[in-house]
Tab-separated table of C-alpha atoms in Angstrom:
chain	number	residue	atom	x	y	z
M	1306	UNK	CA	-21.225	6.467	9.663
M	1307	UNK	CA	-23.499	7.008	12.663
M	1308	UNK	CA	-24.643	3.445	13.259
M	1309	UNK	CA	-24.431	-0.136	12.031
M	1310	UNK	CA	-27.340	-2.493	12.616
M	1311	UNK	CA	-28.184	-6.129	12.076
M	1312	UNK	CA	-30.400	-7.193	9.196
M	1313	UNK	CA	-34.044	-6.562	10.015
M	1314	UNK	CA	-33.393	-3.832	12.572
M	1315	UNK	CA	-35.876	-0.972	12.563
M	1316	UNK	CA	-34.699	2.170	10.804
M	1317	UNK	CA	-34.781	5.481	12.687
M	1318	UNK	CA	-37.954	7.468	12.160
M	1319	UNK	CA	-37.759	9.584	9.020
M	1320	UNK	CA	-34.710	7.794	7.631
M	1321	UNK	CA	-34.450	7.212	3.888
M	1322	UNK	CA	-34.279	3.502	3.102
M	1323	UNK	CA	-32.213	2.377	0.103
M	1324	UNK	CA	-32.752	-1.283	-0.718
M	1325	UNK	CA	-29.399	-2.887	-1.540
M	1326	UNK	CA	-30.404	-6.470	-0.864
M	1327	UNK	CA	-28.112	-9.016	-2.484
M	1328	UNK	CA	-25.233	-6.552	-2.807
M	1329	UNK	CA	-21.733	-6.787	-1.332
M	1330	UNK	CA	-20.370	-3.823	0.625
M	1331	UNK	CA	-16.660	-3.066	0.783
M	1332	UNK	CA	-14.809	-0.025	2.140
M	1333	UNK	CA	-13.975	2.606	-0.438
M	1334	UNK	CA	-10.800	1.677	-2.309
M	1335	UNK	CA	-7.590	3.696	-1.927
M	1336	UNK	CA	-4.985	4.020	-4.703
M	1337	UNK	CA	-1.779	4.950	-2.914
M	1338	UNK	CA	0.198	6.041	-5.979
M	1339	UNK	CA	-1.260	8.339	-8.617
M	1340	UNK	CA	-0.080	11.429	-10.471
M	1341	UNK	CA	-3.055	13.708	-11.089
M	1342	UNK	CA	-1.201	16.252	-13.221
M	1343	UNK	CA	0.397	13.684	-15.520
M	1344	UNK	CA	-2.721	14.136	-17.642
M	1345	UNK	CA	-2.428	16.694	-20.475
M	1346	UNK	CA	-5.066	19.145	-19.260
M	1347	UNK	CA	-7.613	19.725	-16.509
M	1348	UNK	CA	-10.439	18.076	-18.453
M	1349	UNK	CA	-8.406	14.873	-18.660
M	1350	UNK	CA	-7.517	15.149	-14.967
M	1351	UNK	CA	-11.192	15.399	-14.064
M	1352	UNK	CA	-12.055	12.461	-16.305
M	1353	UNK	CA	-9.398	10.282	-14.676
M	1354	UNK	CA	-10.632	11.157	-11.197
M	1355	UNK	CA	-14.205	10.355	-12.257
M	1356	UNK	CA	-13.076	6.992	-13.608
M	1357	UNK	CA	-11.631	6.254	-10.178
M	1358	UNK	CA	-14.589	7.481	-8.138
M	1359	UNK	CA	-17.273	5.702	-10.140
M	1360	UNK	CA	-15.157	2.542	-9.898
M	1361	UNK	CA	-15.251	2.505	-6.099
M	1362	UNK	CA	-12.100	4.519	-5.316
M	1363	UNK	CA	-12.762	7.072	-2.578
M	1364	UNK	CA	-9.202	8.281	-1.893
M	1365	UNK	CA	-5.935	8.582	-3.799
M	1366	UNK	CA	-2.423	9.593	-2.806
M	1367	UNK	CA	-0.685	11.804	-5.362
M	1368	UNK	CA	3.033	11.116	-5.194
M	1369	UNK	CA	4.187	14.361	-6.808
M	1370	UNK	CA	2.751	16.804	-9.238
M	1371	UNK	CA	1.987	20.482	-9.561
M	1372	UNK	CA	0.598	21.270	-6.116
M	1373	UNK	CA	-1.029	24.460	-7.378
M	1374	UNK	CA	-3.414	22.338	-9.434
M	1375	UNK	CA	-3.627	19.378	-7.080
M	1376	UNK	CA	-4.560	21.514	-4.072
M	1377	UNK	CA	-7.415	23.040	-6.077
M	1378	UNK	CA	-8.656	19.587	-7.069
M	1379	UNK	CA	-8.257	18.294	-3.508
M	1380	UNK	CA	-10.301	21.152	-2.082
M	1381	UNK	CA	-13.143	20.659	-4.562
M	1382	UNK	CA	-13.097	16.875	-4.130
M	1383	UNK	CA	-13.311	17.207	-0.348
M	1384	UNK	CA	-16.325	19.528	-0.621
M	1385	UNK	CA	-18.123	17.377	-3.186
M	1386	UNK	CA	-17.846	20.053	-5.861
M	1387	UNK	CA	-15.830	17.671	-8.043
M	1388	UNK	CA	-16.642	14.022	-8.746
M	1389	UNK	CA	-13.335	12.725	-7.460
M	1390	UNK	CA	-11.823	10.637	-4.702
M	1391	UNK	CA	-10.342	12.612	-1.836
M	1392	UNK	CA	-6.793	13.577	-2.808
M	1393	UNK	CA	-3.833	13.399	-0.450
M	1394	UNK	CA	-0.584	14.684	-1.944
M	1395	UNK	CA	3.131	14.766	-1.328
M	1396	UNK	CA	5.760	17.439	-1.205
M	1397	UNK	CA	8.982	16.199	-2.788
M	1398	UNK	CA	12.543	16.419	-1.487
M	1399	UNK	CA	15.568	15.362	-3.541
M	1400	UNK	CA	19.164	16.276	-4.217
M	1401	UNK	CA	19.738	19.267	-6.554
M	1402	UNK	CA	20.863	17.128	-9.496
M	1403	UNK	CA	17.533	15.340	-9.648
M	1404	UNK	CA	15.689	18.459	-10.794
M	1405	UNK	CA	17.256	18.300	-14.246
M	1406	UNK	CA	14.629	15.593	-14.874
M	1407	UNK	CA	12.156	16.938	-17.461
M	1408	UNK	CA	9.228	15.601	-15.451
M	1409	UNK	CA	10.026	18.033	-12.661
M	1410	UNK	CA	9.996	20.976	-15.082
M	1411	UNK	CA	6.455	20.035	-16.076
M	1412	UNK	CA	5.344	19.938	-12.424
M	1413	UNK	CA	6.615	23.475	-11.737
M	1414	UNK	CA	5.727	25.338	-14.937
M	1415	UNK	CA	6.516	29.037	-14.676
M	1416	UNK	CA	8.826	28.460	-11.712
M	1417	UNK	CA	12.105	26.736	-10.880
M	1418	UNK	CA	11.933	23.014	-10.050
M	1419	UNK	CA	13.484	22.421	-6.665
M	1420	UNK	CA	12.778	25.969	-5.514
M	1421	UNK	CA	9.001	25.888	-5.093
M	1422	UNK	CA	7.209	25.098	-1.811
M	1423	UNK	CA	6.045	21.633	-2.876
M	1424	UNK	CA	9.281	20.524	-4.530
M	1425	UNK	CA	12.563	21.300	-2.780
M	1426	UNK	CA	16.208	20.670	-3.569
M	1427	UNK	CA	18.084	19.543	-0.465
M	1428	UNK	CA	21.753	19.984	0.426
M	1429	UNK	CA	23.591	19.619	3.758
M	1430	UNK	CA	23.033	23.369	4.231
M	1431	UNK	CA	19.254	23.261	3.732
M	1432	UNK	CA	17.080	24.505	6.587
M	1433	UNK	CA	14.924	21.406	7.000
M	1434	UNK	CA	12.528	23.072	9.425
M	1435	UNK	CA	11.723	25.682	6.805
M	1436	UNK	CA	11.522	23.074	4.028
M	1437	UNK	CA	8.906	20.967	5.826
M	1438	UNK	CA	6.974	24.073	6.893
M	1439	UNK	CA	6.798	25.220	3.262
M	1440	UNK	CA	5.436	21.847	2.186
M	1441	UNK	CA	2.818	22.007	4.920
M	1442	UNK	CA	1.883	25.493	3.783
M	1443	UNK	CA	1.422	24.210	0.233
M	1444	UNK	CA	-1.116	21.730	1.594
M	1445	UNK	CA	1.049	18.610	1.359
M	1446	UNK	CA	-0.167	15.579	3.291
M	1447	UNK	CA	3.286	13.979	3.516
M	1448	UNK	CA	6.941	14.332	2.508
M	1449	UNK	CA	8.170	12.190	-0.368
M	1450	UNK	CA	11.914	11.603	-0.067
M	1451	UNK	CA	12.871	10.791	-3.611
M	1452	UNK	CA	16.472	10.675	-4.787
M	1453	UNK	CA	20.131	11.674	-4.504
M	1454	UNK	CA	20.193	12.089	-0.733
M	1455	UNK	CA	22.610	10.629	1.804
M	1456	UNK	CA	21.457	8.480	4.728
M	1457	UNK	CA	22.359	11.332	7.090
M	1458	UNK	CA	20.081	13.793	5.289
M	1459	UNK	CA	17.304	11.199	5.032
M	1460	UNK	CA	17.432	10.631	8.797
M	1461	UNK	CA	17.394	14.350	9.568
M	1462	UNK	CA	14.580	15.090	7.118
M	1463	UNK	CA	12.487	12.196	8.413
M	1464	UNK	CA	12.904	13.395	11.983
M	1465	UNK	CA	11.870	16.936	11.048
M	1466	UNK	CA	8.821	15.763	9.108
M	1467	UNK	CA	7.713	13.724	12.103
M	1468	UNK	CA	8.281	16.673	14.426
M	1469	UNK	CA	5.945	18.751	12.254
M	1470	UNK	CA	3.336	16.012	11.996
M	1471	UNK	CA	3.832	14.837	8.410
M	1472	UNK	CA	4.338	11.197	7.408
M	1473	UNK	CA	7.367	10.262	5.310
M	1474	UNK	CA	6.741	8.522	2.003
M	1475	UNK	CA	10.062	7.297	0.636
M	1476	UNK	CA	11.023	6.139	-2.812
M	1477	UNK	CA	11.925	2.476	-2.688
M	1478	UNK	CA	15.590	3.350	-3.133
M	1479	UNK	CA	16.695	6.931	-2.641
M	1480	UNK	CA	20.220	6.461	-4.032
M	1481	UNK	CA	22.691	6.358	-2.451
M	1482	UNK	CA	20.454	5.689	0.578
M	1483	UNK	CA	19.324	2.080	0.473
M	1484	UNK	CA	15.793	0.813	1.160
M	1485	UNK	CA	16.870	-0.618	4.521
M	1486	UNK	CA	18.462	2.688	5.527
M	1487	UNK	CA	15.201	4.484	4.670
M	1488	UNK	CA	13.285	2.021	6.857
M	1489	UNK	CA	15.746	2.490	9.710
M	1490	UNK	CA	15.444	6.277	9.326
M	1491	UNK	CA	11.721	5.973	10.060
M	1492	UNK	CA	9.972	6.082	6.676
M	1493	UNK	CA	6.271	5.230	6.885
M	1494	UNK	CA	5.977	3.840	3.356
M	1495	UNK	CA	8.277	2.708	0.547
M	1496	UNK	CA	7.139	2.912	-3.081
M	1497	UNK	CA	7.869	0.654	-6.071
M	1498	UNK	CA	8.447	-2.983	-5.204
M	1499	UNK	CA	11.201	-3.459	-7.779
M	1500	UNK	CA	13.264	-0.551	-6.472
M	1501	UNK	CA	13.640	-2.455	-3.226
M	1502	UNK	CA	15.739	-4.988	-5.134
M	1503	UNK	CA	18.553	-2.419	-5.219
M	1504	UNK	CA	19.137	-3.441	-1.615
M	1505	UNK	CA	21.153	-6.296	-3.130
M	1506	UNK	CA	23.717	-4.025	-4.851
M	1507	UNK	CA	26.978	-3.274	-3.051
M	1508	UNK	CA	27.905	-0.483	-3.179
M	1509	UNK	CA	24.486	1.075	-3.834
M	1510	UNK	CA	24.055	3.261	-6.932
M	1511	UNK	CA	25.548	6.708	-6.382
M	1512	UNK	CA	22.544	8.584	-7.781
M	1513	UNK	CA	19.128	8.222	-9.380
M	1514	UNK	CA	20.692	8.662	-12.840
M	1515	UNK	CA	20.165	5.522	-14.905
M	1516	UNK	CA	23.836	5.527	-15.896
M	1517	UNK	CA	24.778	5.075	-12.230
M	1518	UNK	CA	22.605	2.021	-11.666
M	1519	UNK	CA	24.122	-1.400	-11.918
M	1520	UNK	CA	22.052	-4.258	-13.358
M	1521	UNK	CA	19.919	-6.311	-11.017
M	1522	UNK	CA	20.598	-10.033	-10.873
M	1523	UNK	CA	17.029	-11.098	-11.588
M	1524	UNK	CA	17.875	-14.793	-11.726
M	1525	UNK	CA	19.184	-14.637	-8.150
M	1526	UNK	CA	16.150	-12.687	-6.949
M	1527	UNK	CA	13.520	-14.972	-8.483
M	1528	UNK	CA	13.882	-17.744	-5.909
M	1529	UNK	CA	13.445	-17.684	-2.150
M	1530	UNK	CA	14.338	-14.401	-0.428
M	1531	UNK	CA	18.070	-13.750	-0.624
M	1532	UNK	CA	19.624	-12.615	2.683
M	1533	UNK	CA	19.512	-8.907	1.791
M	1534	UNK	CA	15.806	-9.033	0.925
M	1535	UNK	CA	14.949	-11.215	3.921
M	1536	UNK	CA	16.533	-8.620	6.206
M	1537	UNK	CA	14.633	-5.819	4.479
M	1538	UNK	CA	11.291	-7.634	4.692
M	1539	UNK	CA	11.885	-8.333	8.391
M	1540	UNK	CA	12.689	-4.691	9.138
M	1541	UNK	CA	9.598	-3.485	7.272
M	1542	UNK	CA	7.374	-6.004	9.050
M	1543	UNK	CA	8.732	-5.147	12.494
M	1544	UNK	CA	8.351	-1.393	11.967
M	1545	UNK	CA	4.980	-1.560	10.200
M	1546	UNK	CA	6.316	0.088	7.039
M	1547	UNK	CA	3.815	-0.141	4.173
M	1548	UNK	CA	5.001	-1.245	0.726
M	1549	UNK	CA	3.262	0.791	-1.984
M	1550	UNK	CA	3.565	-1.914	-4.638
M	1551	UNK	CA	2.991	-0.268	-8.088
M	1552	UNK	CA	3.396	-3.580	-9.931
M	1553	UNK	CA	1.013	-2.320	-12.620
M	1554	UNK	CA	3.472	0.367	-13.731
M	1555	UNK	CA	6.035	-2.284	-14.721
M	1556	UNK	CA	3.440	-3.959	-16.946
M	1557	UNK	CA	2.615	-0.518	-18.354
M	1558	UNK	CA	6.257	0.268	-19.148
M	1559	UNK	CA	6.685	-3.041	-20.958
M	1560	UNK	CA	3.517	-2.433	-22.964
M	1561	UNK	CA	4.601	1.100	-23.884
M	1562	UNK	CA	8.023	-0.096	-25.017
M	1563	UNK	CA	6.462	-2.732	-27.245
M	1564	UNK	CA	3.974	-0.269	-28.743
M	1565	UNK	CA	6.608	2.407	-29.371
M	1566	UNK	CA	8.998	-0.074	-30.956
M	1567	UNK	CA	6.266	-1.366	-33.259
M	1568	UNK	CA	5.260	2.171	-34.270
M	1569	UNK	CA	8.786	3.480	-34.924
M	1570	UNK	CA	9.708	4.176	-38.545
M	1571	UNK	CA	12.855	2.461	-39.897
M	1572	UNK	CA	15.935	4.390	-38.823
M	1573	UNK	CA	13.945	6.650	-36.506
M	1574	UNK	CA	15.689	7.368	-33.176
M	1575	UNK	CA	13.958	5.627	-30.308
M	1576	UNK	CA	13.029	6.972	-26.912
M	1577	UNK	CA	11.764	4.125	-24.812
M	1578	UNK	CA	10.682	4.313	-21.173
M	1579	UNK	CA	13.485	2.809	-19.069
M	1580	UNK	CA	13.085	-0.627	-17.544
M	1581	UNK	CA	13.738	-0.691	-13.810
M	1582	UNK	CA	13.168	-4.425	-13.700
M	1583	UNK	CA	10.866	-6.914	-15.350
M	1584	UNK	CA	7.212	-7.147	-14.407
M	1585	UNK	CA	7.894	-10.804	-13.638
M	1586	UNK	CA	10.370	-9.838	-10.913
M	1587	UNK	CA	8.087	-7.094	-9.574
M	1588	UNK	CA	5.221	-9.535	-9.127
M	1589	UNK	CA	7.485	-12.174	-7.592
M	1590	UNK	CA	8.860	-9.718	-5.026
M	1591	UNK	CA	5.348	-8.508	-4.234
M	1592	UNK	CA	4.326	-12.033	-3.292
M	1593	UNK	CA	7.566	-12.537	-1.395
M	1594	UNK	CA	6.963	-9.406	0.678
M	1595	UNK	CA	3.398	-10.452	1.458
M	1596	UNK	CA	4.472	-13.920	2.598
M	1597	UNK	CA	7.091	-12.261	4.826
M	1598	UNK	CA	4.343	-10.315	6.593
M	1599	UNK	CA	4.986	-6.900	5.041
M	1600	UNK	CA	1.920	-4.664	4.794
M	1601	UNK	CA	1.062	-3.954	1.150
M	1602	UNK	CA	-0.952	-1.061	-0.240
M	1603	UNK	CA	-2.354	-0.909	-3.755
M	1604	UNK	CA	-0.611	1.871	-5.638
M	1605	UNK	CA	-0.656	1.923	-9.426
M	1606	UNK	CA	1.606	4.779	-10.656
M	1607	UNK	CA	-0.108	4.444	-14.035
M	1608	UNK	CA	-3.706	4.821	-15.168
M	1609	UNK	CA	-5.685	2.021	-16.733
M	1610	UNK	CA	-5.309	1.274	-20.427
M	1611	UNK	CA	-6.984	3.712	-22.825
M	1612	UNK	CA	-10.647	2.898	-23.259
M	1613	UNK	CA	-10.962	0.872	-20.056
M	1614	UNK	CA	-13.911	2.312	-18.103
M	1615	UNK	CA	-12.543	0.925	-14.828
M	1616	UNK	CA	-9.708	2.394	-12.719
M	1617	UNK	CA	-6.138	1.133	-12.771
M	1618	UNK	CA	-6.306	-0.099	-9.183
M	1619	UNK	CA	-8.209	-3.152	-10.414
M	1620	UNK	CA	-5.174	-4.089	-12.514
M	1621	UNK	CA	-2.931	-3.794	-9.454
M	1622	UNK	CA	-5.274	-5.942	-7.384
M	1623	UNK	CA	-5.465	-8.617	-10.071
M	1624	UNK	CA	-1.658	-8.786	-10.244
M	1625	UNK	CA	-1.566	-9.231	-6.472
M	1626	UNK	CA	-4.078	-12.049	-6.658
M	1627	UNK	CA	-3.156	-13.848	-9.879
M	1628	UNK	CA	0.575	-13.231	-10.314
M	1629	UNK	CA	1.768	-12.824	-6.725
M	1630	UNK	CA	-0.526	-15.462	-5.228
M	1631	UNK	CA	-1.901	-13.213	-2.492
M	1632	UNK	CA	-5.166	-14.301	-0.858
M	1633	UNK	CA	-8.275	-12.366	-1.972
M	1634	UNK	CA	-9.007	-11.011	1.514
M	1635	UNK	CA	-5.415	-9.746	1.830
M	1636	UNK	CA	-5.717	-8.112	-1.588
M	1637	UNK	CA	-8.838	-6.285	-0.445
M	1638	UNK	CA	-7.082	-5.162	2.738
M	1639	UNK	CA	-4.233	-3.765	0.643
M	1640	UNK	CA	-6.713	-1.530	-1.161
M	1641	UNK	CA	-8.576	-0.439	1.974
M	1642	UNK	CA	-7.247	-0.569	5.535
M	1643	UNK	CA	-3.577	-0.716	4.484
M	1644	UNK	CA	-4.184	2.104	2.034
M	1645	UNK	CA	-5.585	4.211	4.860
M	1646	UNK	CA	-2.420	3.557	6.834
M	1647	UNK	CA	-0.289	4.547	3.840
M	1648	UNK	CA	-1.996	7.892	3.287
M	1649	UNK	CA	-1.225	8.926	6.830
M	1650	UNK	CA	-2.868	6.572	9.278
M	1651	UNK	CA	-6.368	7.871	8.580
M	1652	UNK	CA	-8.570	5.828	10.927
M	1653	UNK	CA	-11.709	7.220	9.294
M	1654	UNK	CA	-10.892	5.587	5.945
M	1655	UNK	CA	-10.452	2.031	4.749
M	1656	UNK	CA	-13.142	0.534	6.962
M	1657	UNK	CA	-16.895	0.354	7.473
M	1658	UNK	CA	-17.386	1.207	11.132
M	1659	UNK	CA	-19.176	3.651	13.396
M	1660	UNK	CA	-17.287	6.923	13.289
M	1661	UNK	CA	-15.633	6.184	9.959
M	1662	UNK	CA	-16.298	8.257	6.882
M	1663	UNK	CA	-19.248	7.063	4.818
M	1664	UNK	CA	-16.884	5.816	2.114
M	1665	UNK	CA	-17.868	2.468	0.632
M	1666	UNK	CA	-18.840	0.678	-2.553
M	1667	UNK	CA	-21.639	-1.753	-3.322
M	1668	UNK	CA	-20.977	-4.577	-5.775
M	1669	UNK	CA	-23.424	-6.946	-7.411
M	1670	UNK	CA	-21.028	-9.927	-7.113
M	1671	UNK	CA	-18.793	-11.258	-4.341
M	1672	UNK	CA	-15.377	-9.574	-4.763
M	1673	UNK	CA	-13.634	-12.427	-2.944
M	1674	UNK	CA	-15.024	-15.156	-5.183
M	1675	UNK	CA	-13.765	-14.152	-8.634
M	1676	UNK	CA	-11.227	-11.529	-9.628
M	1677	UNK	CA	-13.522	-10.096	-12.302
M	1678	UNK	CA	-16.155	-9.379	-9.657
M	1679	UNK	CA	-14.360	-6.200	-8.624
M	1680	UNK	CA	-15.719	-4.759	-11.843
M	1681	UNK	CA	-19.298	-5.038	-10.613
M	1682	UNK	CA	-19.384	-1.799	-8.631
M	1683	UNK	CA	-22.942	-0.484	-8.743
M	1684	UNK	CA	-22.675	2.408	-6.306
M	1685	UNK	CA	-19.862	4.384	-4.699
M	1686	UNK	CA	-20.585	6.415	-1.578
M	1687	UNK	CA	-17.974	9.026	-0.677
M	1688	UNK	CA	-18.456	11.250	2.359
M	1689	UNK	CA	-22.125	10.287	2.258
M	1690	UNK	CA	-22.652	11.347	-1.362
M	1691	UNK	CA	-23.903	8.746	-3.832
M	1692	UNK	CA	-22.296	8.092	-7.205
M	1693	UNK	CA	-24.267	5.500	-9.161
M	1694	UNK	CA	-22.305	3.620	-11.785
M	1695	UNK	CA	-25.220	3.963	-14.184
M	1696	UNK	CA	-24.656	7.728	-14.201
M	1697	UNK	CA	-21.012	7.405	-15.250
M	1698	UNK	CA	-20.107	8.157	-18.831
M	1699	UNK	CA	-16.497	7.363	-19.754
M	1700	UNK	CA	-15.456	10.383	-21.798
M	1701	UNK	CA	-12.129	8.966	-22.907
M	1702	UNK	CA	-10.554	12.310	-22.022
M	1703	UNK	CA	-8.297	10.694	-19.457
M	1704	UNK	CA	-6.859	8.096	-21.769
């Protein structure tokens, strides 16, 4: 953006004038928790990125996937060769036992999970300087510290990432490292609001394995902040740690469980997505964190429902507004300026200002007046390129 001018100001000679009278301009939206390669093939990946871009999303943060594919998409998105938000992506660090997870096999096809540059198993003997350098070489924008790591390793890895200029994006609870220990180690963001509730368990779960996790006392957590959560919120507020909320994924898990149960044949073995906590608790804690002054960013961790032509971030924003009771202007900040902070402190994103990227959306209705008005995006501009909503055709390939 080269200049901002008051209404009625003369345009520079030779400038193209686009009449957007009566429209509402907002900074381009930022989804701080996606998984590009969760889609079944590249056509579906492209369709999902188009659904985001034509819905006003100009940047996303991929929180782990196959970096060989993601880096290709990120390059083409940055150059405008692909209709997609800009893609920032994480390299993942976790204890060796975590890589038995089938999801990690899928994100390293043809190679060994935990032994590829973008996805590394960590032990006390690991050369952390080399680990972070390999992630940087793979194009990672940040280090995601995920699971099965001690507080000592988390502190050392965070320090090394900072030394090499990468932000640290921590899982809400790293097990056995607690959320508060991750904050004290210097994490820039924490993901998944409900995982922060594990701060209340003493001792903390020994590992990410579901069998090692004790049940959360949801009844205790549903009132005013309990002392453990109050201390966590205060530490996050004081250090400027961003909470990547992902409340929408808890709604998605509950919907999937209901659909799979209804579709199961009598006597058929069930595989149901695990419940971390109820969506009710997730939304309550999201509001609690906001009232405590914690910075929130709008991460989804799940795409929109099949057939919805609008991106999943709108679902996250509606949960913030309707279920968590967060003010509309704060909701918009979560999806813009706070999102820019979460993806690495990018001062060129999340705002409409001289020197910022030309990333913004025009809406036909006031997005602060009614929640449904977010779905009135008429035009997305990303890096100065125009993407008119009227040109978008939802292929369904992403759903």
